[in-house]
Short mmCIF file of C-alpha atoms and ligand atoms in Angstrom, two decimals:
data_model
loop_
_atom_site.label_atom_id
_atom_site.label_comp_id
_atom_site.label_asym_id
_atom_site.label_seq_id
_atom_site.Cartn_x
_atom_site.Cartn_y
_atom_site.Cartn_z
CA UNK S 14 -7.83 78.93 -37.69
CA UNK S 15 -10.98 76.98 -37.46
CA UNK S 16 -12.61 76.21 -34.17
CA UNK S 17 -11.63 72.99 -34.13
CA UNK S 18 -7.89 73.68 -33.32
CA UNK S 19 -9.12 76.29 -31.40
CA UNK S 20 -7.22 75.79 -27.84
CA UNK S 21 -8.62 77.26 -24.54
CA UNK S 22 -5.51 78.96 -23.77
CA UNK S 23 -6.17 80.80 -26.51
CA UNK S 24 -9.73 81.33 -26.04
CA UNK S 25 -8.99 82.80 -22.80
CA UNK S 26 -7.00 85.41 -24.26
CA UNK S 27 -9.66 85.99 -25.99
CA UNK S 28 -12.48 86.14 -23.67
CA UNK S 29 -13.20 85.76 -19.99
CA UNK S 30 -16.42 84.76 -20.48
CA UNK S 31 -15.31 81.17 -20.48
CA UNK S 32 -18.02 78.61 -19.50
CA UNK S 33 -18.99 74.82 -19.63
CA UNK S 34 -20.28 74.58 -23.04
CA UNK S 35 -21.88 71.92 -25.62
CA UNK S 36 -19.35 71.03 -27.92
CA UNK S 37 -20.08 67.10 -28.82
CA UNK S 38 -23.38 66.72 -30.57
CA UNK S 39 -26.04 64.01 -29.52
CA UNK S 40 -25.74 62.68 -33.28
CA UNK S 41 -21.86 62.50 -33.25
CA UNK S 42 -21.80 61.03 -29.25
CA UNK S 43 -24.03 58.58 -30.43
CA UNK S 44 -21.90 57.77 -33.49
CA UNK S 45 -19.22 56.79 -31.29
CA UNK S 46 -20.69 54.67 -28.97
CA UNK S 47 -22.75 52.41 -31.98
CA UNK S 48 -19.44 52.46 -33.15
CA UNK S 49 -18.00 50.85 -30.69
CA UNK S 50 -20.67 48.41 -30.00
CA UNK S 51 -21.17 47.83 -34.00
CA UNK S 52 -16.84 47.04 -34.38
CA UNK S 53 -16.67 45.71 -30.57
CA UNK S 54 -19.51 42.82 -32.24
CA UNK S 55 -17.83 42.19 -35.40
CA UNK S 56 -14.72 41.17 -34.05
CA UNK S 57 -16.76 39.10 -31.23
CA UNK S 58 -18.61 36.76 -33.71
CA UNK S 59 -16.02 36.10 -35.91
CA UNK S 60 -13.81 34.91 -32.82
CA UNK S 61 -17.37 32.89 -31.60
CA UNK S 62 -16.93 30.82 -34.48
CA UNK S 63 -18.94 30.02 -37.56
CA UNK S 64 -22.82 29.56 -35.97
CA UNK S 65 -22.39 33.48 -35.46
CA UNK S 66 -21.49 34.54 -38.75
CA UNK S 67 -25.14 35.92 -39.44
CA UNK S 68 -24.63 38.34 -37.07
CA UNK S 69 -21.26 39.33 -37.92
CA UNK S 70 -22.79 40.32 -40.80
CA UNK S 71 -25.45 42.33 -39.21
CA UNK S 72 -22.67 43.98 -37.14
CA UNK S 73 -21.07 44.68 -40.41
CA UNK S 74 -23.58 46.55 -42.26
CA UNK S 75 -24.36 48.66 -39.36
CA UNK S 76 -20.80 49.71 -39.06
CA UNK S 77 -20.82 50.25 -42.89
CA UNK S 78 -24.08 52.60 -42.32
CA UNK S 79 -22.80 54.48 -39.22
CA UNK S 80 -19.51 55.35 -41.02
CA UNK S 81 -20.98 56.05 -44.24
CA UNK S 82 -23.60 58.61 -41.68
CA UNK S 83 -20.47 59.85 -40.72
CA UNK S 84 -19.00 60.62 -43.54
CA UNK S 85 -21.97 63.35 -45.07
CA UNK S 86 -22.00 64.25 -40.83
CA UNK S 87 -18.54 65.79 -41.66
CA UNK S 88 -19.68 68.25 -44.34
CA UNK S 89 -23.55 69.05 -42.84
CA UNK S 90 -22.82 68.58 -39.13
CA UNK S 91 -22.59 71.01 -36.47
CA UNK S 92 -19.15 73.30 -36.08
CA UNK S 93 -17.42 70.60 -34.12
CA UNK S 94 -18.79 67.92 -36.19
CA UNK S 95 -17.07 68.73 -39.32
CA UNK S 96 -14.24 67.78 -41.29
CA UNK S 97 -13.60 71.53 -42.25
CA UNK S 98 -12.97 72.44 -38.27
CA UNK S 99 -10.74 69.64 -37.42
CA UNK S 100 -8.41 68.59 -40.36
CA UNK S 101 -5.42 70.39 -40.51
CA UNK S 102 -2.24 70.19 -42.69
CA UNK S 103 1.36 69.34 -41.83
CA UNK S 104 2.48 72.08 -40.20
CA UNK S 105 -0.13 72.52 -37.69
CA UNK S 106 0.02 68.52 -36.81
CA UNK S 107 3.43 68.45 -36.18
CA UNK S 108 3.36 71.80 -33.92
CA UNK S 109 0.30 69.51 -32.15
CA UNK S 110 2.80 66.81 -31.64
CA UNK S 111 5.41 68.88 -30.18
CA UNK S 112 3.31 69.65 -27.41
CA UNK S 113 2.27 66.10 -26.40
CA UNK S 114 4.22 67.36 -22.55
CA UNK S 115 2.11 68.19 -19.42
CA UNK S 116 3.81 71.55 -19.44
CA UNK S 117 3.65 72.29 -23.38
CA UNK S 118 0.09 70.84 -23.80
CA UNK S 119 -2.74 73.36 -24.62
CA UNK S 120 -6.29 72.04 -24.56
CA UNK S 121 -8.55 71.96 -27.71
CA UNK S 122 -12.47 72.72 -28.24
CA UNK S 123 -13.03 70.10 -31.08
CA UNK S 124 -10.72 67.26 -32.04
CA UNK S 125 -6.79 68.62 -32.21
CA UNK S 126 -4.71 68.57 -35.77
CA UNK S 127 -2.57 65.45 -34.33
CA UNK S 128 -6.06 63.20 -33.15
CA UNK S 129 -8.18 64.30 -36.31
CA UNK S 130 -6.27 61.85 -38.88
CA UNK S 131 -6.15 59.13 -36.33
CA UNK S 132 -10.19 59.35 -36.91
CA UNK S 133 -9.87 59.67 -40.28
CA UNK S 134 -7.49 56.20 -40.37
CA UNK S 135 -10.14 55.15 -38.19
CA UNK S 136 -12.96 55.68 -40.50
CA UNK S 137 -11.18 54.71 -43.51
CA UNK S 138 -10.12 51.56 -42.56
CA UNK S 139 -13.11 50.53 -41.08
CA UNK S 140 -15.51 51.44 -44.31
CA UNK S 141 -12.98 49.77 -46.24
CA UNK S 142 -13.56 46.99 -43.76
CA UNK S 143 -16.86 46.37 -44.45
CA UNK S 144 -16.74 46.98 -48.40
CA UNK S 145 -14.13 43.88 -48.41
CA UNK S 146 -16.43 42.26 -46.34
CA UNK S 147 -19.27 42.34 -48.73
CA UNK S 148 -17.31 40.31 -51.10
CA UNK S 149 -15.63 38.11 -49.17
CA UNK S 150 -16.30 34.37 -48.80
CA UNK S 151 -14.06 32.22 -46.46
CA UNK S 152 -13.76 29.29 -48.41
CA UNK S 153 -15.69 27.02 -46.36
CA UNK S 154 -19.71 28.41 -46.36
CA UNK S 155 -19.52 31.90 -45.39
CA UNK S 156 -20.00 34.29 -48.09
CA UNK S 157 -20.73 38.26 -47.55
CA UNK S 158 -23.62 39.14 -49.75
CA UNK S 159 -22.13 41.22 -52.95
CA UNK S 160 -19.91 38.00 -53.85
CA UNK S 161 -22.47 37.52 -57.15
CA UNK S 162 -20.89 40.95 -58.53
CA UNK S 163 -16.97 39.54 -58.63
CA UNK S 164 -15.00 36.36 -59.66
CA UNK S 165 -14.56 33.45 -56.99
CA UNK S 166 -10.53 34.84 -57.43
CA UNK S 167 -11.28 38.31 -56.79
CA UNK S 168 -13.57 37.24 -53.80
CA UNK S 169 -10.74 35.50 -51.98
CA UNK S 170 -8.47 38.21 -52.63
CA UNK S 171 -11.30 40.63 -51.41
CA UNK S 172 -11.30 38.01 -48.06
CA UNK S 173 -7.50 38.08 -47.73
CA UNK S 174 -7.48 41.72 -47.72
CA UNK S 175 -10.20 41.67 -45.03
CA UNK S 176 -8.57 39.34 -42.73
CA UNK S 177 -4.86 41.54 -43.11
CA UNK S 178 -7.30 44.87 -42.31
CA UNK S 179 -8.72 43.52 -39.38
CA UNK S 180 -5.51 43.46 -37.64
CA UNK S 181 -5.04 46.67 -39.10
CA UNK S 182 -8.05 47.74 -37.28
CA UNK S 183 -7.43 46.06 -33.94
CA UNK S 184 -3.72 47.90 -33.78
CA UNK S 185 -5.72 51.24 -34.77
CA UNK S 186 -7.96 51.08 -31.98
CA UNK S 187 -5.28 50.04 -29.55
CA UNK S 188 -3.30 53.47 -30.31
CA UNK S 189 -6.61 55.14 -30.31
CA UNK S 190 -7.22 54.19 -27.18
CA UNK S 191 -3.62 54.80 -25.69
CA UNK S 192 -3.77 57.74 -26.85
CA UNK S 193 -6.55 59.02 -25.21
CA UNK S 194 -5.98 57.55 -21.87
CA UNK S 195 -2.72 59.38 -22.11
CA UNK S 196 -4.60 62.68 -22.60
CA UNK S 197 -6.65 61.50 -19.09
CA UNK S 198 -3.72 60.45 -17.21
CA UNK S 199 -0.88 62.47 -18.30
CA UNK S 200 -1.80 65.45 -19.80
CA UNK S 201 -4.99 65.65 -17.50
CA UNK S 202 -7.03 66.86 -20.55
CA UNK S 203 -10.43 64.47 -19.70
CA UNK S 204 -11.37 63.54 -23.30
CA UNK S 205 -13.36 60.97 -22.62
CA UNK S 206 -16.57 62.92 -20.27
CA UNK S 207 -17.18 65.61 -23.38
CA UNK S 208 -17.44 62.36 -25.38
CA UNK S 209 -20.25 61.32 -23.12
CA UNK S 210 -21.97 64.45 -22.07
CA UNK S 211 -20.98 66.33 -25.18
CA UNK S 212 -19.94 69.31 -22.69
CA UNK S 213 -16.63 70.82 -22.19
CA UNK S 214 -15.64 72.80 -19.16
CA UNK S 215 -14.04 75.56 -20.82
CA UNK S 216 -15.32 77.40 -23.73
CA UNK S 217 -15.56 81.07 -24.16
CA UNK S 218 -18.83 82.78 -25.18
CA UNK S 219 -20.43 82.21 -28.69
CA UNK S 220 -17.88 78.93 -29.08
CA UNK S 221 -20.66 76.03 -27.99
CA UNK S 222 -22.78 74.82 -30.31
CA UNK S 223 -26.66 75.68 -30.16
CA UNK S 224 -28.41 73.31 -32.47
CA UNK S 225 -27.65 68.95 -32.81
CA UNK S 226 -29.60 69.28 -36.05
CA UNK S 227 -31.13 65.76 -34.50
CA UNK S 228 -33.95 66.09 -37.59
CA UNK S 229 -31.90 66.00 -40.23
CA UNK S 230 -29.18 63.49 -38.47
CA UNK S 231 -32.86 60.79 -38.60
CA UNK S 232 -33.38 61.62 -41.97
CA UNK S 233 -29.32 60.96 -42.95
CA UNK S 234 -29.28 58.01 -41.00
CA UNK S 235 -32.53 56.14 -42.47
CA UNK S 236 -31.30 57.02 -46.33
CA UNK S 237 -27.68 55.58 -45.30
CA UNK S 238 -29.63 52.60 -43.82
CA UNK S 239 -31.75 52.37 -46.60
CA UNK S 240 -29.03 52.75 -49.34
CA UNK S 241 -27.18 49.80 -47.59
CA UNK S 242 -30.25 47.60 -47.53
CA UNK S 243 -30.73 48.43 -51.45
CA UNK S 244 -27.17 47.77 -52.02
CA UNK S 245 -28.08 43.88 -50.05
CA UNK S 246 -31.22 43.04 -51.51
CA UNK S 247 -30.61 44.53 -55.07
CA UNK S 248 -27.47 42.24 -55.43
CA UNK S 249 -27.17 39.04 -57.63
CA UNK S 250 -28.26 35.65 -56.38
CA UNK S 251 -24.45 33.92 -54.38
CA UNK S 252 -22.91 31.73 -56.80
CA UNK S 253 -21.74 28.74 -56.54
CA UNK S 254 -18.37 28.68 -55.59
CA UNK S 255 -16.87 25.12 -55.57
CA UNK S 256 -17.56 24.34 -52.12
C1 LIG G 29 -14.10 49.97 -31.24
C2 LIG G 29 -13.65 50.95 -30.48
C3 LIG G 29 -13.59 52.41 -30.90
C4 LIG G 29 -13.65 52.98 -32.13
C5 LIG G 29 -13.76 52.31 -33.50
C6 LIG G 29 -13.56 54.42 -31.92
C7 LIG G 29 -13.60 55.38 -32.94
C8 LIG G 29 -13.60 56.73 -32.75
C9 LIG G 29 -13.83 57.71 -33.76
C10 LIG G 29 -14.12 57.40 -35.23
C11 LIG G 29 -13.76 58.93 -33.18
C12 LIG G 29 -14.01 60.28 -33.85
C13 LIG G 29 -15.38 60.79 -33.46
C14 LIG G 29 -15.93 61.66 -34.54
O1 LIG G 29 -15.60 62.84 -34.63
O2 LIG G 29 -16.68 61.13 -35.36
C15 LIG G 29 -13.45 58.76 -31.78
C16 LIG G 29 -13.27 59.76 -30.86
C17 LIG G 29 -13.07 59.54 -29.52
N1 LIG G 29 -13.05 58.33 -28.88
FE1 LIG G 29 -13.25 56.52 -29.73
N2 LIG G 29 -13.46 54.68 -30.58
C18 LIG G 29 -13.48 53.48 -29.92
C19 LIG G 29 -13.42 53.29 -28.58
C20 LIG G 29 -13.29 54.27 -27.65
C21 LIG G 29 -13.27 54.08 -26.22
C22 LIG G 29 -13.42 52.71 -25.49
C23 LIG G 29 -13.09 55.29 -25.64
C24 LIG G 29 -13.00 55.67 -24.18
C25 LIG G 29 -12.07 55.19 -23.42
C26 LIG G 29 -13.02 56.26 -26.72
C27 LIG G 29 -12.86 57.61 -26.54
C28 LIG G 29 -12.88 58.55 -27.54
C29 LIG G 29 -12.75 59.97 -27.30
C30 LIG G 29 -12.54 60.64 -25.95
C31 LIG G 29 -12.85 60.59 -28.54
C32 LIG G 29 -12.75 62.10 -28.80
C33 LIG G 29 -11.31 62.47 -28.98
C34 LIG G 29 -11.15 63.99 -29.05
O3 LIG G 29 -11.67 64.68 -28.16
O4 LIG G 29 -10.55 64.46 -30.02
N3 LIG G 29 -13.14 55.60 -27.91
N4 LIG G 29 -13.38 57.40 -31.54
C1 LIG G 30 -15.84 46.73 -39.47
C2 LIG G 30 -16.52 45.67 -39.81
C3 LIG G 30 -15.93 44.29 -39.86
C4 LIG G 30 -14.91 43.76 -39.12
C5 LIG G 30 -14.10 44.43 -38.01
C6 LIG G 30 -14.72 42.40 -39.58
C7 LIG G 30 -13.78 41.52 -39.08
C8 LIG G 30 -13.61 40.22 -39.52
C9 LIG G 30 -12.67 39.29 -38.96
C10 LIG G 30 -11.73 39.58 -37.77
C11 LIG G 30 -12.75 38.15 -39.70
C12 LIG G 30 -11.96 36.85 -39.46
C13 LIG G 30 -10.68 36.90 -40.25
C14 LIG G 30 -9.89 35.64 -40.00
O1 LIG G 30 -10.42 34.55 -40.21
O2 LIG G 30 -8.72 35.80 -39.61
C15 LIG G 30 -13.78 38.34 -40.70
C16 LIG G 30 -14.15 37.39 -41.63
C17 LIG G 30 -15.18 37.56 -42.54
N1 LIG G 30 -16.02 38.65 -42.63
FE1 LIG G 30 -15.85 40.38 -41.61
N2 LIG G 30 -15.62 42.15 -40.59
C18 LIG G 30 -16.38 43.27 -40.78
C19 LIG G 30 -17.41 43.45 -41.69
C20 LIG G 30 -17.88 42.46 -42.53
C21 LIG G 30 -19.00 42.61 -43.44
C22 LIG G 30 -19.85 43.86 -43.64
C23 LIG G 30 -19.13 41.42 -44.10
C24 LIG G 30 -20.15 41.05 -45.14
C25 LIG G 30 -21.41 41.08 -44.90
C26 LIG G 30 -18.10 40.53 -43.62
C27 LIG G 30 -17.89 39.25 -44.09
C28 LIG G 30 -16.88 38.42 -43.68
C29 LIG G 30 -16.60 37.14 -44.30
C30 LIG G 30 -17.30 36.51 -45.51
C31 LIG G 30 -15.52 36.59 -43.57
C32 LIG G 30 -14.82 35.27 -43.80
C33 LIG G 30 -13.55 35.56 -44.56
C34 LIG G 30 -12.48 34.56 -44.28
O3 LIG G 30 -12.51 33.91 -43.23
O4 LIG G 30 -11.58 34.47 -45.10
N3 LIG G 30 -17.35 41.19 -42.66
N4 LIG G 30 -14.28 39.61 -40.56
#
């Protein structure tokens, strides 16, 4: 089993050399909170109204770089990091879910079986998000900046799309966050700290992770910018579209 569904009542069967130890990489804990900034402001300028739409698209794109960051984060990461340690099939999710009870519940190092495809949802639907988004117009004067590349049609079918996904999203992060304030308050398993600190308080020896590869999370970050602005400024002049 990879360390990801690695639980600490296992680990301490294991060892009894069981410390606080780095789990959460500065990289992936700041992931999540641009994340949540980046979505939090795309959602906030739409409902601002149209004098804002510039900067929904700025909060757009840097969603679109973060999760596309993400993304190669999952296969070059550290341990906890990537995809490898955390997705797991069927059987083990369901044995996850049966186990949801303060008694039954064992504690995991990296993300558990059941949690790891509510991130990938979450990163699907949110990259999909902001592809839709880049040809989408709103049939009034908003247009997202790839709309040269498709048919007016296609466009508004691109925008329907991303107006059904954002509520998609919204009911997403709703269950996300349920679900871990039900870890917090029910299962007492505090989630939400190691997201912060990137420490856990109970991992046996050789388990935490020694390097945040910070060098080569710049490096991945800048080309995912820079492949994003490319993808912008390389695109057809907006045409016009009847209105
Ligand atoms: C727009 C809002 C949010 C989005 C889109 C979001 C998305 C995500 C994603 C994609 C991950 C996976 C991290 C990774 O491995 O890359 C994650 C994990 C996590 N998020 Fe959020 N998040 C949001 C808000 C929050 C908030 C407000 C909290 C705190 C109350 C929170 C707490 C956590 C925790 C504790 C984890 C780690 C779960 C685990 O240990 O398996 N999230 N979130
Ligand atoms: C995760 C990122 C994004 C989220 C959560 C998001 C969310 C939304 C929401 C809630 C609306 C309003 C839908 C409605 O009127 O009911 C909207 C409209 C729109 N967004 Fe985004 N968006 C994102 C990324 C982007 C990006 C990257 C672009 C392009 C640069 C973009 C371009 C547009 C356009 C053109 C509209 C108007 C479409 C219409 O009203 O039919 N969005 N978006």
């Amino acid at each position: 089993m990879g360390s990801g569904g690695y639980t600490v009542q296992q680990s301490r069967d294991v060892s009894a050399a069981v410390r606080s130890g780095l789990i959460w990489d500065l990289p992936l804990r700041l992931f999540h909170g641009l994340l949540l900034i980046a979505t939090s402001a795309a959602f906030v300028t739409q409902w601002l109204g149209d004098a804002w739409f510039g900067w929904h698209r700025w909060a757009g794109y840097a969603v679109l770089v973060l999760i596309l960051f993400r993304c190669v984060w999952g296969f070059c990461g550290p341990r906890y990091a990537r995809f490898s340690s955390f997705i797991r099939g069927p059987r083990q999710v369901l044995a996850t879910a049966t186990r949801l009870s303060r008694v039954r519940h064992q504690s995991s190092l990296g993300h558990n079986p059941l949690g790891a495809w509510m991130i990938v949802v979450l990163l699907l639907i949110l990259g999909s998000q902001t592809l839709l988004g880049l040809f989408a117009n709103d049939e009034v004067s908003e247009v997202g900046p790839l709309v040269g590349y498709v048919t007016a049609h296609l466009s508004h079918v691109f925008a329907h799309y991303h107006r059904v996904l954002s509520n998609f999203i919204l009911a997403a992060i709703a269950l996300h966050l349920v679900a871990v304030l039900y870890y917090q308050w029910v299962l007492k398993d505090d989630l939400i700290r190691p997201m912060i600190s990137g420490f856990k308080a109970q991992v046996p020896r050789g388990l935490a992770i020694t390097s945040q590869r910070l060098w080569l999370a710049l490096m991945l970050l800048l080309v995912a910018a820079g492949a994003v602005l490319a993808l912008i400024l390389s695109a057809p002049a907006v045409p016009d579209l009847g209105y």
